[in-house]
mmCIF file of C-alpha atoms and ligand atoms in Angstrom:
data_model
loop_
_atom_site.group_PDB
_atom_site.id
_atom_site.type_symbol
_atom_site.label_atom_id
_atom_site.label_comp_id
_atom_site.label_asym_id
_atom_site.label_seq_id
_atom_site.Cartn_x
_atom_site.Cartn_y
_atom_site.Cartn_z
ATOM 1 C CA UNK A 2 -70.187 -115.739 -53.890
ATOM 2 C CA UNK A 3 -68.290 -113.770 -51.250
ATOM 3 C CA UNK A 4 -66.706 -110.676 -53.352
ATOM 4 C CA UNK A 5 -63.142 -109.696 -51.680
ATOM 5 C CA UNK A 6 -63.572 -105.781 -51.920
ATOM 6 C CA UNK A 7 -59.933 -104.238 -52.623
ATOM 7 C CA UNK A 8 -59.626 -103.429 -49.496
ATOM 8 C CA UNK A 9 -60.383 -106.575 -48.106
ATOM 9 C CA UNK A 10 -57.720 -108.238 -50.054
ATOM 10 C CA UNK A 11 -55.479 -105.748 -48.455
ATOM 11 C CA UNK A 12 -56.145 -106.264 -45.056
ATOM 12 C CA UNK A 13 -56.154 -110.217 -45.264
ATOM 13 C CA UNK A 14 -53.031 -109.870 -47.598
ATOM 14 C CA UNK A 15 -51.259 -107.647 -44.229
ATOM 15 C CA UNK A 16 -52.664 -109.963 -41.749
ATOM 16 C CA UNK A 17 -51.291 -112.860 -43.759
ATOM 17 C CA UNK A 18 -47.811 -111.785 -44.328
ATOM 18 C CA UNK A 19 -48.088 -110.340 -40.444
ATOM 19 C CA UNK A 20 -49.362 -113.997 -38.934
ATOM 20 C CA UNK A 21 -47.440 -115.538 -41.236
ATOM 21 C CA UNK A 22 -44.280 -113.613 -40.027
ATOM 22 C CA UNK A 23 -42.971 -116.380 -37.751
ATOM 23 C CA UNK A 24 -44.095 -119.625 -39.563
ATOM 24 C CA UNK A 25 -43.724 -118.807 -43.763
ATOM 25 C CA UNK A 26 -41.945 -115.943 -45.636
ATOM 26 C CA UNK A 27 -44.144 -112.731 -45.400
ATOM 27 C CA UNK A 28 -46.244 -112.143 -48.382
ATOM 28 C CA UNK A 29 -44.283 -109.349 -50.091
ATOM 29 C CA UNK A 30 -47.440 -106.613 -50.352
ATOM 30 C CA UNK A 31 -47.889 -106.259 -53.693
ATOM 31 C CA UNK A 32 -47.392 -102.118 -54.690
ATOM 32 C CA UNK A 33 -50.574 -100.216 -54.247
ATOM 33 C CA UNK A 34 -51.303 -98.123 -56.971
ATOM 34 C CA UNK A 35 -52.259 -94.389 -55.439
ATOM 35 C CA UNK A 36 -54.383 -92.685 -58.600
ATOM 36 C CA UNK A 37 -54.184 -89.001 -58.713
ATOM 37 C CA UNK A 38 -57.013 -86.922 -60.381
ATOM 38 C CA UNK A 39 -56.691 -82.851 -61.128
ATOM 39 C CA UNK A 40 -57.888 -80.248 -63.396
ATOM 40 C CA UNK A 41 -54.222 -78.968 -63.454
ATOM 41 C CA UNK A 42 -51.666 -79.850 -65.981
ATOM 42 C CA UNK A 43 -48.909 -81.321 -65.746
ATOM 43 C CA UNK A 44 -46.411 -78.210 -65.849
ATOM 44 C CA UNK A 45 -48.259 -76.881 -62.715
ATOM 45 C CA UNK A 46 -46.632 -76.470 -59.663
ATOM 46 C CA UNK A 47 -48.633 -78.140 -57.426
ATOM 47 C CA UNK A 48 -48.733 -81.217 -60.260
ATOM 48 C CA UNK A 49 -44.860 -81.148 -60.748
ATOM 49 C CA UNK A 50 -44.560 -80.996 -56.468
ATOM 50 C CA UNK A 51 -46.851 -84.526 -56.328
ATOM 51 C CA UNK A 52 -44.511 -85.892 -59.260
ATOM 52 C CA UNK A 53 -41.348 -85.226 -57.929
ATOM 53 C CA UNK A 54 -41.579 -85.069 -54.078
ATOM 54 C CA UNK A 55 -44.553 -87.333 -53.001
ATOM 55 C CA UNK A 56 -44.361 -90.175 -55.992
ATOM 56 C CA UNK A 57 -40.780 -90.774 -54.864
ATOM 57 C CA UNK A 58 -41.083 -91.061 -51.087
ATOM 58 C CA UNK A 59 -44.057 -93.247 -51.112
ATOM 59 C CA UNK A 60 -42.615 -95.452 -54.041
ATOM 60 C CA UNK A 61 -41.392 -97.993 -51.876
ATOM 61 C CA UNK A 62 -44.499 -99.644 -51.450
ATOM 62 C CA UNK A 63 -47.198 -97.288 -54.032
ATOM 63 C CA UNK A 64 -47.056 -96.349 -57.791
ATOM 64 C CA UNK A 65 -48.430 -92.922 -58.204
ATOM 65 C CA UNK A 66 -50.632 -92.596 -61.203
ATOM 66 C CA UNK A 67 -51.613 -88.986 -61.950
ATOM 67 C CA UNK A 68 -54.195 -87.972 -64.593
ATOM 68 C CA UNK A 69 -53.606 -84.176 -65.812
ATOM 69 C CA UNK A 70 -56.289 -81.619 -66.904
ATOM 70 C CA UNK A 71 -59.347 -83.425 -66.108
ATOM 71 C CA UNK A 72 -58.744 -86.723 -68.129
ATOM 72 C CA UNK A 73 -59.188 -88.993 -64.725
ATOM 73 C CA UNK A 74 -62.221 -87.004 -63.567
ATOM 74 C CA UNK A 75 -63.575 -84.194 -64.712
ATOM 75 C CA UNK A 76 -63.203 -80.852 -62.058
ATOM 76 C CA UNK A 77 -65.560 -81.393 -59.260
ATOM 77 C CA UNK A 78 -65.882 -85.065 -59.549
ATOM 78 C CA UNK A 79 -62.761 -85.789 -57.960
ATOM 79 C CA UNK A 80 -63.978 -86.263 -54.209
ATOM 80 C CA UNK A 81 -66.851 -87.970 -55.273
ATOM 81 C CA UNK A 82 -64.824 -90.718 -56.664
ATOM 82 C CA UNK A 83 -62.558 -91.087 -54.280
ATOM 83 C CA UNK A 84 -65.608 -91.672 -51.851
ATOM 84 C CA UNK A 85 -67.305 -94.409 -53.979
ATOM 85 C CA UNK A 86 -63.702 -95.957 -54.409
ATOM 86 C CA UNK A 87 -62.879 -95.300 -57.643
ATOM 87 C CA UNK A 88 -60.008 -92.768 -56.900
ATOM 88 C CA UNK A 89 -56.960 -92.666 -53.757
ATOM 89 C CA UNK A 90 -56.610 -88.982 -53.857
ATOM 90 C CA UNK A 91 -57.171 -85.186 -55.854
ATOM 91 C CA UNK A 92 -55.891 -82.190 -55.508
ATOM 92 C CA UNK A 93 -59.407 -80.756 -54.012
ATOM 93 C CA UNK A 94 -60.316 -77.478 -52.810
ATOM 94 C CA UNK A 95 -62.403 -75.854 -50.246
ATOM 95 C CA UNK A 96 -65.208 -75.135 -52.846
ATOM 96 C CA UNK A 97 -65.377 -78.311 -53.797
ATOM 97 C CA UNK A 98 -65.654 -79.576 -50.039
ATOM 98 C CA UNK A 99 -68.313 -77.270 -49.345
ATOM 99 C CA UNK A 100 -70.784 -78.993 -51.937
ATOM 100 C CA UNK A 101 -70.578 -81.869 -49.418
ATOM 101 C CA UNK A 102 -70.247 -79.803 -46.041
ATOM 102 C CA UNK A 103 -71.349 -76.155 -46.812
ATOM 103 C CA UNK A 104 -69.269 -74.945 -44.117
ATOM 104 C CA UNK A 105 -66.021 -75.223 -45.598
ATOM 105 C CA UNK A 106 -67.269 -72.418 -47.906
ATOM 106 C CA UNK A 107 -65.300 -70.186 -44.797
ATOM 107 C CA UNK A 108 -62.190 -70.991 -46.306
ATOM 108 C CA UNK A 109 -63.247 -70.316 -49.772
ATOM 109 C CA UNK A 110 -64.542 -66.545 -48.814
ATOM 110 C CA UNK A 111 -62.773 -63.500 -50.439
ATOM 111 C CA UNK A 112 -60.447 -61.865 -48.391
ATOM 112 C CA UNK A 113 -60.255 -64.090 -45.340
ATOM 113 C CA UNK A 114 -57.187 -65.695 -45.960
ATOM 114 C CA UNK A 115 -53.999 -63.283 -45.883
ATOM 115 C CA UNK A 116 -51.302 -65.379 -47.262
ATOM 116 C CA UNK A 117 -49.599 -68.808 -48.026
ATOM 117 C CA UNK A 118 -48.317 -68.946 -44.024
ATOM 118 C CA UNK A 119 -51.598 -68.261 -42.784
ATOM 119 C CA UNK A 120 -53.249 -71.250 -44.946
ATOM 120 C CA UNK A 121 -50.684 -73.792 -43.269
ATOM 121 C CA UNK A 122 -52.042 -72.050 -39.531
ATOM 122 C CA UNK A 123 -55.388 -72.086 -40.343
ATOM 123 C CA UNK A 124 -54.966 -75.911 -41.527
ATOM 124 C CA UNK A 125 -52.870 -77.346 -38.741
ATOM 125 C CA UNK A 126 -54.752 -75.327 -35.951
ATOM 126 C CA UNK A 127 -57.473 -77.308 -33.711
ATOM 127 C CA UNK A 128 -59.826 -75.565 -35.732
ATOM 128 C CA UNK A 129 -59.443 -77.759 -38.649
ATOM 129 C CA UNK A 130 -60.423 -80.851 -36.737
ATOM 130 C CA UNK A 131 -63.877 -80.747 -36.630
ATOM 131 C CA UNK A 132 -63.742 -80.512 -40.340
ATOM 132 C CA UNK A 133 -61.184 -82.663 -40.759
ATOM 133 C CA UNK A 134 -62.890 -85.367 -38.791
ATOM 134 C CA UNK A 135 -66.577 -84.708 -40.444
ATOM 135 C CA UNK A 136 -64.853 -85.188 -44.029
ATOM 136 C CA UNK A 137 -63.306 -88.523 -42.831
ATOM 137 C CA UNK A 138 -66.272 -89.995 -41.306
ATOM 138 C CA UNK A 139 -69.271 -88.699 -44.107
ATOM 139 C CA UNK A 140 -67.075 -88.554 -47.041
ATOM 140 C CA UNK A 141 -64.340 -91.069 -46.813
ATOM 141 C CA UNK A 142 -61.688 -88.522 -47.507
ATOM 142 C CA UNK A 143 -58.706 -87.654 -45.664
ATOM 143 C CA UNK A 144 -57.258 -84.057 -45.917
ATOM 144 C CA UNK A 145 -53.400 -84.375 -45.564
ATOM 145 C CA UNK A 146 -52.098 -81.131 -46.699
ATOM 146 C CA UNK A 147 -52.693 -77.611 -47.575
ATOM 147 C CA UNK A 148 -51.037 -76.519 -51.272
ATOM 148 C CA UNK A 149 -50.928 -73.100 -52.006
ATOM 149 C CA UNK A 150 -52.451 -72.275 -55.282
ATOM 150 C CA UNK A 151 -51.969 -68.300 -54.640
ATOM 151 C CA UNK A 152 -53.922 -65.050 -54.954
ATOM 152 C CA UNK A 153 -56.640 -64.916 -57.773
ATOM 153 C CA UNK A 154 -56.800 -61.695 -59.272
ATOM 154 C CA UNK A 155 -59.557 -60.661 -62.275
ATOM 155 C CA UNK A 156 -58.068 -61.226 -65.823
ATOM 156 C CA UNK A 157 -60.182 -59.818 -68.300
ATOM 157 C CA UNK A 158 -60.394 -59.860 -72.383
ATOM 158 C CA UNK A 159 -61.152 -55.994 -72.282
ATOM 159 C CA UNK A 160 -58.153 -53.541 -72.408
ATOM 160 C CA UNK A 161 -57.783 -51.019 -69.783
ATOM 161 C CA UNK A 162 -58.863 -48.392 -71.926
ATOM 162 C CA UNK A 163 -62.061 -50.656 -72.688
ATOM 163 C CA UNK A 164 -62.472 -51.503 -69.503
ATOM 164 C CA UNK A 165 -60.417 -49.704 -66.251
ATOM 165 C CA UNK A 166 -61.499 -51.869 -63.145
ATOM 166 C CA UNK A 167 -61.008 -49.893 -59.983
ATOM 167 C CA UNK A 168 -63.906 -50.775 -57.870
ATOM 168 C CA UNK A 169 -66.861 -53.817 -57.985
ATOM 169 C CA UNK A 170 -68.874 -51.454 -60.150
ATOM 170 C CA UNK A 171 -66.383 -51.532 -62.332
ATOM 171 C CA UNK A 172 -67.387 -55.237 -62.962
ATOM 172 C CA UNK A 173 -71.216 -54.876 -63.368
ATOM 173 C CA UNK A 174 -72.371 -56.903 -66.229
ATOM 174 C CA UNK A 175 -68.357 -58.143 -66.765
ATOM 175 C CA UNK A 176 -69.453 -62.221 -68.018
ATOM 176 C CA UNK A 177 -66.952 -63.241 -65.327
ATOM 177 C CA UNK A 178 -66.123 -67.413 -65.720
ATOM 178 C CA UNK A 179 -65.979 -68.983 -62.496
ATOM 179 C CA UNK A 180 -65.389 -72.294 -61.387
ATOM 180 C CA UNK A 181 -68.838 -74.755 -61.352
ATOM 181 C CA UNK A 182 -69.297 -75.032 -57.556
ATOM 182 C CA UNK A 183 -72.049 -72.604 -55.232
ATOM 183 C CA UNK A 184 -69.041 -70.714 -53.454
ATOM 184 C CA UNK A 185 -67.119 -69.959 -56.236
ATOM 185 C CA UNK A 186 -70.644 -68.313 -58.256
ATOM 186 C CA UNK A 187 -71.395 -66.598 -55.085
ATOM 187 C CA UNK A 188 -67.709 -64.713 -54.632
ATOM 188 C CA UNK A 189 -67.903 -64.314 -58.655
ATOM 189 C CA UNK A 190 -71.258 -61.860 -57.860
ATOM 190 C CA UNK A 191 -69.973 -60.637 -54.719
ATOM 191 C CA UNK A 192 -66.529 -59.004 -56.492
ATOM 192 C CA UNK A 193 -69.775 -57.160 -58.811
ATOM 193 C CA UNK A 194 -69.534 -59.484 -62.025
ATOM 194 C CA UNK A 195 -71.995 -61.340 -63.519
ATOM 195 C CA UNK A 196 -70.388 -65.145 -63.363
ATOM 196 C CA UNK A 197 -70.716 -67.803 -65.325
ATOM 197 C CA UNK A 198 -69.961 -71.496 -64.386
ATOM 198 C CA UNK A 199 -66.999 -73.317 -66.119
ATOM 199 C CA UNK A 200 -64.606 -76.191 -65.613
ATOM 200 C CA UNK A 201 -61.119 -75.515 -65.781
ATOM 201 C CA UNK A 202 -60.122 -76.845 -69.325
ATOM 202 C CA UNK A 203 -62.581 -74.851 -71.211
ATOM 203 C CA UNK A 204 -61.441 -71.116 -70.207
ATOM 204 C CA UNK A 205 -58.676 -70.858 -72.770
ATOM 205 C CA UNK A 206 -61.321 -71.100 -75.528
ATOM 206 C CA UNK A 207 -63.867 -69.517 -73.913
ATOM 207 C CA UNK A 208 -61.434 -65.966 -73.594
ATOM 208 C CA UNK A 209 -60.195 -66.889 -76.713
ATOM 209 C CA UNK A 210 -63.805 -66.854 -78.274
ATOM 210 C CA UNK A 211 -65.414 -64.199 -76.266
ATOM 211 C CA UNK A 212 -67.683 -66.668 -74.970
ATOM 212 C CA UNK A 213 -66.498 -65.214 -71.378
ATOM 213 C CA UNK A 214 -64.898 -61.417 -70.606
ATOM 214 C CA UNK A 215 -62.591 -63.192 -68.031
ATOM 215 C CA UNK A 216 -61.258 -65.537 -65.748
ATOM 216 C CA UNK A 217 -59.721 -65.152 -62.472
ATOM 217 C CA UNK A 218 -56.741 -67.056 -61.654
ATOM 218 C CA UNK A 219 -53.242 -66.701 -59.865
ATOM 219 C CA UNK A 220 -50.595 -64.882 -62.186
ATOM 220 C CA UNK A 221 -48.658 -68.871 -61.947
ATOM 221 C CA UNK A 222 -51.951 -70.249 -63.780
ATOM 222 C CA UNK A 223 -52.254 -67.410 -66.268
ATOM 223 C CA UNK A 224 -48.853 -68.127 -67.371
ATOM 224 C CA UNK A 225 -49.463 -72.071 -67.223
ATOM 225 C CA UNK A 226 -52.513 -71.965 -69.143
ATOM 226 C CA UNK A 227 -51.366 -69.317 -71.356
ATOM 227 C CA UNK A 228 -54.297 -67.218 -70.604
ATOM 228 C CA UNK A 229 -52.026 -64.000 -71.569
ATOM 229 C CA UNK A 230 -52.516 -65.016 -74.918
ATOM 230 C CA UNK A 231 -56.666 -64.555 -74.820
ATOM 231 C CA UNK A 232 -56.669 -61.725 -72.287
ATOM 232 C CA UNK A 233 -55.360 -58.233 -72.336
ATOM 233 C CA UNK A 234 -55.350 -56.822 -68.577
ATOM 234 C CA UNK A 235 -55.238 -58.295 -65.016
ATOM 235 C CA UNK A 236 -56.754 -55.749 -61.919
ATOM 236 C CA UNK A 237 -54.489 -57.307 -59.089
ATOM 237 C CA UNK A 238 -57.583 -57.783 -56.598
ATOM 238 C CA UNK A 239 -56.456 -60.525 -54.770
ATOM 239 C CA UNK A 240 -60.129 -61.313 -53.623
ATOM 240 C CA UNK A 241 -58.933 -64.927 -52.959
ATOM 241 C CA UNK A 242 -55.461 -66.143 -51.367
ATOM 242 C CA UNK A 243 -56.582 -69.680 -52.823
ATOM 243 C CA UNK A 244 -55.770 -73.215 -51.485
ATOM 244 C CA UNK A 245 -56.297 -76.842 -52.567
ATOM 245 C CA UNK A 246 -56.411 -79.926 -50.386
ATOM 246 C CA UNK A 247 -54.068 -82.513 -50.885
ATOM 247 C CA UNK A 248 -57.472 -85.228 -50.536
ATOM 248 C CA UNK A 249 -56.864 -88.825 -49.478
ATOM 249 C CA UNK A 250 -58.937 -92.165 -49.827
ATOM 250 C CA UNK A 251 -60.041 -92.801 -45.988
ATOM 251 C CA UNK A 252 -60.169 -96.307 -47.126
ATOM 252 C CA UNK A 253 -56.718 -96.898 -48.689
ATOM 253 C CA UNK A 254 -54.976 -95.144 -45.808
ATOM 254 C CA UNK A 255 -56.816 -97.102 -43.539
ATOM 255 C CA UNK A 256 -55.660 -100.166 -44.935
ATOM 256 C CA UNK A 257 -52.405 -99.052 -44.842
ATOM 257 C CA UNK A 258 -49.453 -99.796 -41.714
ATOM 258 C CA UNK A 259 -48.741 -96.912 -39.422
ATOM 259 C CA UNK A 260 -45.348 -96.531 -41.106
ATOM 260 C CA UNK A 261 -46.805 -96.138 -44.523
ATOM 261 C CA UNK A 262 -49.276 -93.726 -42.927
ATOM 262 C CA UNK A 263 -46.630 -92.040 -41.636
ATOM 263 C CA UNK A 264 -44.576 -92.111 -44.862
ATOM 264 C CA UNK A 265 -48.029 -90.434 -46.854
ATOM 265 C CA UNK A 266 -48.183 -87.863 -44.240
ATOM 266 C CA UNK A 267 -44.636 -86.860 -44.384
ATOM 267 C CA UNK A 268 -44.589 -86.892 -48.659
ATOM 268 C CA UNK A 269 -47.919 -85.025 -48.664
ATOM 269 C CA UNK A 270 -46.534 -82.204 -46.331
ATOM 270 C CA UNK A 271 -42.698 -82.599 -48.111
ATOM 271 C CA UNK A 272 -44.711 -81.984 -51.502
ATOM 272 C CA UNK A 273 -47.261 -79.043 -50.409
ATOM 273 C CA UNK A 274 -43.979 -77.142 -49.186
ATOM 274 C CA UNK A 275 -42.090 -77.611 -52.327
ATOM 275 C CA UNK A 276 -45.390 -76.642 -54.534
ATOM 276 C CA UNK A 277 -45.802 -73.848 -51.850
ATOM 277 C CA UNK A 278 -41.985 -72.611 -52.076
ATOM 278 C CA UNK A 279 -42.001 -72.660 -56.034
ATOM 279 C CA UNK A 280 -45.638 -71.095 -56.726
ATOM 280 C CA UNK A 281 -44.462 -68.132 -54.510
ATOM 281 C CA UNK A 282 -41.704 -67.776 -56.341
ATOM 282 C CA UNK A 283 -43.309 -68.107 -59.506
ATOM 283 C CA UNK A 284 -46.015 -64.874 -58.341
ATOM 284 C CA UNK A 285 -43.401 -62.934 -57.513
ATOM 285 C CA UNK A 286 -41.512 -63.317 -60.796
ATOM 286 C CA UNK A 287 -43.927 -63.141 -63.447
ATOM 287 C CA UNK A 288 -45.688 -60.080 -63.809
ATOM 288 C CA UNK A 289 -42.888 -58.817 -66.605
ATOM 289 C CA UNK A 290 -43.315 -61.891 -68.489
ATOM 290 C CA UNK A 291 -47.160 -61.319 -68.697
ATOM 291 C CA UNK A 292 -46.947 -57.666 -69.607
ATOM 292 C CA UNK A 293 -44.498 -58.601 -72.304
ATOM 293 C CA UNK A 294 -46.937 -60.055 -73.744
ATOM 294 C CA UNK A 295 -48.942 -57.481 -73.768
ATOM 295 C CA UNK A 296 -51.291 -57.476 -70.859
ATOM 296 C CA UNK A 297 -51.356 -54.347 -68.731
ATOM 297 C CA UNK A 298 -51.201 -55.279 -64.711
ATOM 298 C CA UNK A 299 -52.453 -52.788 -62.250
ATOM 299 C CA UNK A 300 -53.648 -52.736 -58.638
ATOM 300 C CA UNK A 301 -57.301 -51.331 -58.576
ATOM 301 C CA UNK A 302 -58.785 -49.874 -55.436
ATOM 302 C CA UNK A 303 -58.229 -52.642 -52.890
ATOM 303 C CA UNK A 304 -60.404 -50.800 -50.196
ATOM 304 C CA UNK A 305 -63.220 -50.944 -51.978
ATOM 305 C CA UNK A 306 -63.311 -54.496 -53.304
ATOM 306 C CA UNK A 307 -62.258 -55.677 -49.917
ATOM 307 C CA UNK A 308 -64.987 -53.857 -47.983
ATOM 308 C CA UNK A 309 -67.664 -54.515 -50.948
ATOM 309 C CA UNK A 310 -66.946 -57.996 -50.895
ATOM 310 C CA UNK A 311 -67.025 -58.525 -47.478
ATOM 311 C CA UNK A 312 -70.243 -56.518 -46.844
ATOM 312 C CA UNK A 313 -71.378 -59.543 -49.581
ATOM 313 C CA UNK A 314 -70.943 -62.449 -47.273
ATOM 314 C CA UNK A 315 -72.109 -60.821 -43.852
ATOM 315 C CA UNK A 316 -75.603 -62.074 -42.611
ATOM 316 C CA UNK A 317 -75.512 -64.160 -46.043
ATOM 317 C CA UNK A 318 -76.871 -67.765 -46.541
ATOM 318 C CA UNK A 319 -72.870 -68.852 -47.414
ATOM 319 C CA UNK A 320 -71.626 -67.163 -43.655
ATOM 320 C CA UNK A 321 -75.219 -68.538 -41.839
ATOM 321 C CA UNK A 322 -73.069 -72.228 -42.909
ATOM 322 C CA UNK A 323 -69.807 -71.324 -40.955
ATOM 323 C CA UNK A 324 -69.784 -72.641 -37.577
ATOM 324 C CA UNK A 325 -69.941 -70.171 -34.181
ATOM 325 C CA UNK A 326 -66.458 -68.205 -33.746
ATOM 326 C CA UNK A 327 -64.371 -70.400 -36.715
ATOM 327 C CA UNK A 328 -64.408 -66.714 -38.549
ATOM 328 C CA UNK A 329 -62.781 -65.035 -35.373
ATOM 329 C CA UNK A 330 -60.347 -67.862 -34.942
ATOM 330 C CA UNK A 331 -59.112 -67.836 -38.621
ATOM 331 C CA UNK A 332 -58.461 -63.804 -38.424
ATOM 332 C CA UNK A 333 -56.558 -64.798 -35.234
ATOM 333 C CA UNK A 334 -53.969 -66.805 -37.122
ATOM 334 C CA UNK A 335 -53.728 -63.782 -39.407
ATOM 335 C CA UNK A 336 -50.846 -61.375 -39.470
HETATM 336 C C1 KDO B 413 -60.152 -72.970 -61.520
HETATM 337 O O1 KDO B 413 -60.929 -73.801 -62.028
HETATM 338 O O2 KDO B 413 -60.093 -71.746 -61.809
HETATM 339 C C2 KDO B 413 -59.202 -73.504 -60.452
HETATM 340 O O3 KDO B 413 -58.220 -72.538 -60.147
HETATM 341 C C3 KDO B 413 -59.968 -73.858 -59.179
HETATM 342 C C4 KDO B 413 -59.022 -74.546 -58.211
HETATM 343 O O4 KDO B 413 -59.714 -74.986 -57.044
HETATM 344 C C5 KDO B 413 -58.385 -75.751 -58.869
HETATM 345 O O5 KDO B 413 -59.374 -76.725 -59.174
HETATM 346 C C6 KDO B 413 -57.680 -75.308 -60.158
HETATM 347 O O6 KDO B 413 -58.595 -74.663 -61.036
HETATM 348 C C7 KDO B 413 -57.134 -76.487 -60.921
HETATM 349 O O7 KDO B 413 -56.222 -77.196 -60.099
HETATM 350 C C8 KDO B 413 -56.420 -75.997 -62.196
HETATM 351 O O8 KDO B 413 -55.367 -75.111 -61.856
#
């Protein structure tokens, strides 16, 4: 019995109400449903930008279905799914590409990156299309847009006066959680911790338990996920200006008409600006809240984890992944 995949049904639905322009009434295209998976919740910036800028511009002909804090598909299964079908699109990141392509691990590597502006260069340059293309055609998944998710800093249980963090030897031994994926545990020893692997939605309880000595996270996410509550100092590192992928089902948007390709492209980008815009503004505003509630915020010495970390990836197995010259051409882009 001839099974009409989904996107089958699509196409021959299109061709139908496209032949059947002239003769019959088109087929009105029933609404696509575009499902959303993210570890994030719902108050996050980059959730709230995909809520209120991309759902509405792509309503005319998709509903947007998020699911929130892992309740879709749990953190690092997102890609995955949307490659067997199961999902249109995640807020992905460069970690979790580089399980499938270990080369995007370049744009996962502590201090590369300078800022949110240099992100959106590095994405839209020529660079970006070999590894645009290679996640298209081996993974079924279309990048669209670069979100800013801002600059992780270490954000530890230990007060200051337990625990003053001014260079990576500061960190030796420091039960550091980390997020599950290869590039994430390697950055988590090169900063001098000892990491540990953990989804997203388990780090509250684990600081709140002891079960970890810390988490690193932009100051937007400590606030979001309440992590001031559990912790009791963040050392401004910045050992990651961090990014996610807006990630698209290769198969949906190929079933789709160039104007509703067009219309994706233009609400992913409207949304990864707005996200962008407000999660900027939220890092440079909350630093007061977060020592109100009594967690002491210092910059350690930047120098030293920069150089340490650095010296961590050169002639390592992560940098031996990152295609001839990409490194040079990223630092180009830079300020
Ligand atoms: C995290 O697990 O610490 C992390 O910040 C990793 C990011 O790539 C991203 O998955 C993020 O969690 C989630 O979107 C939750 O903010």
């Amino acid at each position: 019995m001839f099974k009409m995949t989904r996107r089958a049904a699509i196409v021959s639905l299109a061709a139908l109400s496209l032949t059947a322009g002239a003769a019959t009434p088109a087929f009105a295209q029933d609404k696509l449903t575009f499902t959303l998976a993210t570890a994030g919740s719902e108050t996050d910036q980059r959730s709230v930008a995909m809520a209120n800028v991309f759902a509405p511009m792509v309503a005319g002909f998709a509903d947007y279905r998020p699911g929130y804090n892992g309740t879709l598909f749990a953190q690092g299964t997102e890609l995955e799914a949307i490659s067997r079908g199961n999902l249109t699109m995640s807020i992905a990141s460069a970690q979790e590409m580089a399980q499938f392509f270990p080369e995007f691990s370049i744009f996962a590597t502590g201090y590369v990156h300078q800022d949110a502006a240099h992100q959106v260069r590095v994405f839209n340059d020529p660079l970006m299309d070999a590894f645009k293309a290679k996640a298209e055609e081996e993974l079924g998944v279309k990048l669209l847009s670069v979100m800013y998710l801002g600059r992780r800093h270490v954000n530890l249980r230990q007060s200051r006066e337990e625990l003053d963090v001014q260079t990576p030897a500061d960190l030796a031994g420091v039960n550091l959680r980390m997020p599950g994926t290869d590039s994430w545990q390697f950055l988590g020893k090169a900063l001098g911790a000892a990491p540990t692997p953990m989804a997203f939605t388990e780090v509250y309880t684990a600081l709140s338990t002891g079960a970890v000595d810390g988490q690193d996270n932009p100051l937007p996410t400590v606030v979001d996920a309440k992590f001031y509550e559990v912790t009791k100092q963040i050392a401004l590192t910045s050992h990651l200006v961090d990014l996610n992928y807006i990630a698209f089902s290769k198969e949906v948007w190929d079933s789709l008409s160039a104007d509703q390709q067009l219309t994706v492209q233009r609400a992913a980008d409207a949304a990864a600006a707005y996200g962008r815009l407000k999660q900027l503004d939220k890092e440079n505003n909350l630093a007061d809240f977060i020592r109100s509630n009594g967690v002491e915020i210092y910059t350690p010495d930047l120098e030293a984890f920069r150089t340490h970390v650095q010296a961590q990836y050169v002639g390592s197995e992560v940098a031996a992944t990152w295609p001839e010259g990409v490194l040079d051409q990223i630092n180009a882009l830079g300020n």
